[in-house]
Tab-separated table of C-alpha atoms in Angstrom:
chain	number	residue	atom	x	y	z
A	241	MET	CA	-33.367	-11.311	79.627
A	242	ASP	CA	-32.167	-11.594	76.010
A	243	LEU	CA	-32.167	-15.384	76.323
A	244	ILE	CA	-35.820	-15.382	77.451
A	245	ARG	CA	-36.841	-12.994	74.655
A	246	ASN	CA	-34.991	-15.048	72.017
A	247	GLY	CA	-36.524	-18.264	73.383
A	248	PHE	CA	-40.017	-16.737	73.223
A	249	CYS	CA	-39.421	-15.571	69.630
A	250	ALA	CA	-38.210	-19.047	68.617
A	251	LEU	CA	-41.257	-20.682	70.236
A	252	PHE	CA	-43.610	-18.238	68.474
A	253	PHE	CA	-41.885	-18.967	65.135
A	254	ILE	CA	-42.209	-22.742	65.599
A	255	ILE	CA	-45.891	-22.477	66.543
A	256	SER	CA	-46.584	-20.163	63.588
A	257	CYS	CA	-44.942	-22.607	61.162
A	258	ALA	CA	-46.815	-25.548	62.654
A	259	LEU	CA	-50.208	-23.848	62.242
A	260	ALA	CA	-49.751	-23.079	58.564
A	261	GLU	CA	-51.677	-25.326	56.172
A	262	TYR	CA	-49.495	-24.568	53.161
A	263	VAL	CA	-45.873	-23.754	52.577
A	264	ILE	CA	-45.542	-21.197	49.779
A	265	ARG	CA	-41.987	-21.110	48.493
A	266	VAL	CA	-41.105	-18.550	45.848
A	267	ASP	CA	-38.125	-19.618	43.726
A	268	GLN	CA	-38.076	-16.678	41.299
A	269	PHE	CA	-39.032	-13.019	41.776
A	270	ASP	CA	-37.900	-10.762	38.946
A	271	PHE	CA	-38.900	-7.229	38.041
A	272	VAL	CA	-37.793	-6.350	34.516
A	273	PRO	CA	-38.218	-2.693	33.449
A	274	GLU	CA	-39.021	-2.222	29.755
A	275	ASP	CA	-39.030	1.600	29.757
A	276	ARG	CA	-35.717	2.490	31.407
A	277	GLU	CA	-36.198	6.222	30.863
A	278	LEU	CA	-39.353	6.162	32.967
A	279	ILE	CA	-38.177	3.674	35.632
A	280	VAL	CA	-34.930	5.263	36.796
A	281	SER	CA	-34.292	2.962	39.756
A	282	GLN	CA	-35.627	-0.431	40.776
A	283	SER	CA	-34.693	-3.525	42.732
A	284	SER	CA	-36.199	-6.898	43.583
A	285	LEU	CA	-35.029	-9.172	46.372
A	286	LEU	CA	-36.193	-12.633	47.404
A	287	GLU	CA	-35.471	-13.928	50.926
A	288	GLN	CA	-36.194	-17.391	52.326
A	289	ASP	CA	-36.844	-17.517	56.073
A	290	GLY	CA	-38.348	-20.612	57.680
A	291	ASN	CA	-41.320	-21.787	55.632
A	292	ARG	CA	-41.925	-18.366	54.046
A	293	SER	CA	-40.562	-16.473	51.090
A	294	TYR	CA	-40.315	-12.723	51.544
A	295	LEU	CA	-40.336	-10.245	48.651
A	296	SER	CA	-38.746	-6.798	48.850
A	297	GLY	CA	-37.958	-4.109	46.314
A	298	HIS	CA	-38.304	-0.505	45.283
A	299	LEU	CA	-39.327	1.636	42.292
A	300	VAL	CA	-38.559	5.249	41.341
A	301	PHE	CA	-40.173	6.948	38.326
A	302	SER	CA	-38.729	9.888	36.363
A	303	ARG	CA	-42.152	11.505	35.849
A	304	SER	CA	-45.608	11.184	37.371
A	305	LEU	CA	-47.830	8.428	35.979
A	306	ASN	CA	-51.552	7.987	35.596
A	307	ASP	CA	-53.690	5.515	33.628
A	308	ILE	CA	-51.688	2.321	34.239
A	309	LYS	CA	-53.047	-1.071	33.204
A	310	LEU	CA	-52.001	-4.380	34.730
A	311	PHE	CA	-52.308	-7.688	32.882
A	312	THR	CA	-51.869	-10.587	35.274
A	313	SER	CA	-52.023	-14.331	34.875
A	314	MET	CA	-51.233	-17.328	37.044
A	315	ASP	CA	-50.818	-20.986	36.091
A	316	ILE	CA	-50.343	-24.043	38.262
A	317	ALA	CA	-48.743	-27.318	37.226
A	318	ARG	CA	-48.721	-30.742	38.844
A	319	PRO	CA	-46.664	-33.762	37.818
A	320	LYS	CA	-48.385	-35.854	35.118
A	321	PHE	CA	-51.130	-33.234	34.621
A	322	PRO	CA	-51.414	-30.392	32.101
A	323	ARG	CA	-50.785	-26.814	33.182
A	324	ILE	CA	-53.949	-25.029	34.384
A	325	ARG	CA	-54.597	-21.292	34.076
A	326	MET	CA	-55.990	-20.137	37.440
A	327	PHE	CA	-56.719	-16.583	36.329
A	328	ASP	CA	-56.010	-14.131	33.543
A	329	LYS	CA	-57.135	-10.610	34.448
A	330	LYS	CA	-56.776	-7.052	33.256
A	331	LEU	CA	-56.874	-4.439	36.026
A	332	ASP	CA	-56.770	-0.676	36.132
A	333	LEU	CA	-53.940	-0.069	38.602
A	334	CYS	CA	-55.321	3.299	39.732
A	335	SER	CA	-58.643	1.649	40.660
A	336	PHE	CA	-56.689	-1.077	42.458
A	337	PHE	CA	-54.742	1.547	44.460
A	338	ALA	CA	-58.049	3.203	45.409
A	339	ASN	CA	-59.431	-0.255	46.389
A	340	ASP	CA	-62.411	0.329	44.065
A	341	TYR	CA	-62.806	-3.253	42.863
A	342	ARG	CA	-65.823	-5.206	44.113
A	343	SER	CA	-64.049	-8.565	43.861
A	344	LYS	CA	-63.273	-9.988	47.300
A	345	PHE	CA	-60.151	-11.628	45.899
A	346	VAL	CA	-58.741	-8.326	44.575
A	347	ARG	CA	-59.627	-6.519	47.816
A	348	GLN	CA	-57.887	-9.180	49.915
A	349	ILE	CA	-54.754	-8.900	47.789
A	350	TYR	CA	-54.875	-5.111	48.220
A	351	ASN	CA	-55.383	-5.304	51.994
A	352	SER	CA	-52.653	-7.915	52.363
A	353	PHE	CA	-49.909	-6.163	50.409
A	354	ILE	CA	-50.653	-2.525	51.301
A	355	SER	CA	-49.275	-3.222	54.786
A	356	PHE	CA	-45.856	-4.114	53.293
A	357	LEU	CA	-45.489	-0.839	51.353
A	358	ASN	CA	-43.810	2.294	52.674
A	359	VAL	CA	-46.781	4.409	51.531
A	360	ALA	CA	-50.251	3.644	50.185
A	361	PRO	CA	-49.852	4.471	46.484
A	362	SER	CA	-52.404	6.614	44.686
A	363	CYS	CA	-52.648	7.943	41.161
A	364	PRO	CA	-50.946	9.784	39.741
A	365	LEU	CA	-47.787	8.015	40.910
A	366	LYS	CA	-45.212	10.598	41.988
A	367	ALA	CA	-41.995	11.346	40.156
A	368	ASP	CA	-38.693	10.883	42.040
A	369	PHE	CA	-40.418	9.109	44.940
A	370	ASN	CA	-39.182	5.787	46.333
A	371	TYR	CA	-42.056	3.263	46.393
A	372	SER	CA	-40.801	0.356	48.529
A	373	LEU	CA	-42.064	-3.134	49.335
A	374	HIS	CA	-40.550	-4.569	52.514
A	375	ARG	CA	-40.731	-8.323	53.244
A	376	GLY	CA	-44.098	-8.957	51.612
A	377	TYR	CA	-45.404	-12.527	51.605
A	378	VAL	CA	-48.480	-14.514	50.604
A	379	ASP	CA	-50.552	-15.583	53.584
A	380	ASP	CA	-51.640	-19.215	53.215
A	381	ARG	CA	-55.066	-18.383	54.689
A	382	TYR	CA	-56.008	-16.769	51.353
A	383	LEU	CA	-55.477	-19.983	49.400
A	384	PRO	CA	-58.525	-22.111	48.580
A	385	ASP	CA	-59.217	-25.349	50.446
A	386	PHE	CA	-57.992	-28.599	48.927
A	387	LEU	CA	-55.294	-26.995	46.795
A	388	PRO	CA	-52.975	-29.758	45.590
A	389	ASP	CA	-49.203	-29.649	45.888
A	390	CYS	CA	-48.145	-27.813	42.749
A	391	SER	CA	-45.795	-25.379	41.063
A	392	PHE	CA	-47.067	-21.902	40.234
A	393	PHE	CA	-46.081	-19.388	37.587
A	394	ALA	CA	-47.323	-15.788	37.672
A	395	LYS	CA	-46.719	-12.945	35.251
A	396	LEU	CA	-47.687	-9.299	35.699
A	397	GLU	CA	-47.299	-6.800	32.861
A	398	PHE	CA	-47.598	-3.065	33.495
A	399	LEU	CA	-48.681	-0.808	30.597
A	400	HIS	CA	-49.067	2.957	30.272
A	401	LYS	CA	-51.308	3.758	27.323
A	402	SER	CA	-49.990	1.181	24.830
A	403	ASN	CA	-46.358	1.137	26.015
A	404	ARG	CA	-45.098	-1.690	28.195
A	405	LEU	CA	-43.482	-0.262	31.345
A	406	ALA	CA	-42.303	-3.434	33.048
A	407	ARG	CA	-43.044	-7.059	33.766
A	408	MET	CA	-42.844	-9.010	36.991
A	409	LEU	CA	-42.327	-12.767	37.109
A	410	PHE	CA	-42.949	-15.118	40.028
A	411	SER	CA	-42.571	-18.858	40.232
A	412	GLY	CA	-42.404	-21.332	43.049
A	413	HIS	CA	-44.073	-24.238	44.816
A	414	ILE	CA	-47.102	-24.671	47.037
A	415	SER	CA	-47.097	-27.706	49.290
A	416	THR	CA	-49.275	-28.843	52.146
A	417	VAL	CA	-47.878	-29.164	55.638
A	418	ALA	CA	-47.633	-32.826	56.695
A	419	SER	CA	-49.483	-32.315	59.990
A	420	LYS	CA	-52.298	-29.936	59.167
A	421	ALA	CA	-53.714	-27.949	62.037
A	422	ALA	CA	-57.022	-26.174	61.607
A	423	THR	CA	-56.477	-22.481	60.943
A	424	PRO	CA	-59.088	-19.857	60.160
A	425	LYS	CA	-59.560	-19.490	56.409
A	426	PHE	CA	-60.591	-16.372	54.544
A	427	LYS	CA	-63.028	-17.556	51.896
A	428	VAL	CA	-62.303	-16.054	48.509
A	429	LYS	CA	-64.583	-16.037	45.488
A	430	LEU	CA	-62.764	-15.667	42.191
């Protein structure tokens, strides 16, 4: 029975990989706390499994937090071309947690990553509570059509009032799958 179940899981994994249009490989995932008195415990872990990169980690705060701003930017680079800034946004994290943004792109990010968290966060963030991300990944269906093979660099900075709390850095590669199969796309307007 275990052999049949393992065989079915392997077949499902192979089919899932074959249907993906893009391979998103994260090479760096770092969370760097700036205010170590406020962030008493944290971790960040990057796992590679098949054609996906999984992100995990946790955060514990020493006191409750409200009014958090997020500055985020993402660049892509291709060989022989200049680096291109894809977006540079400032978000109110409490509005993001409440899913109050009208942008489809921001809502899709929220809906995608909320399923990987141990609890849906809301403001104020609780003191001495373990906020955990477990095996989160970027679904290739959210990427725009005709995205070239490229490297990406993303930076997220978290601020409380005017003090920097932490920064998160991502980098990696996006490449197309050699034999593209048609998969449903979620259209995103930036």
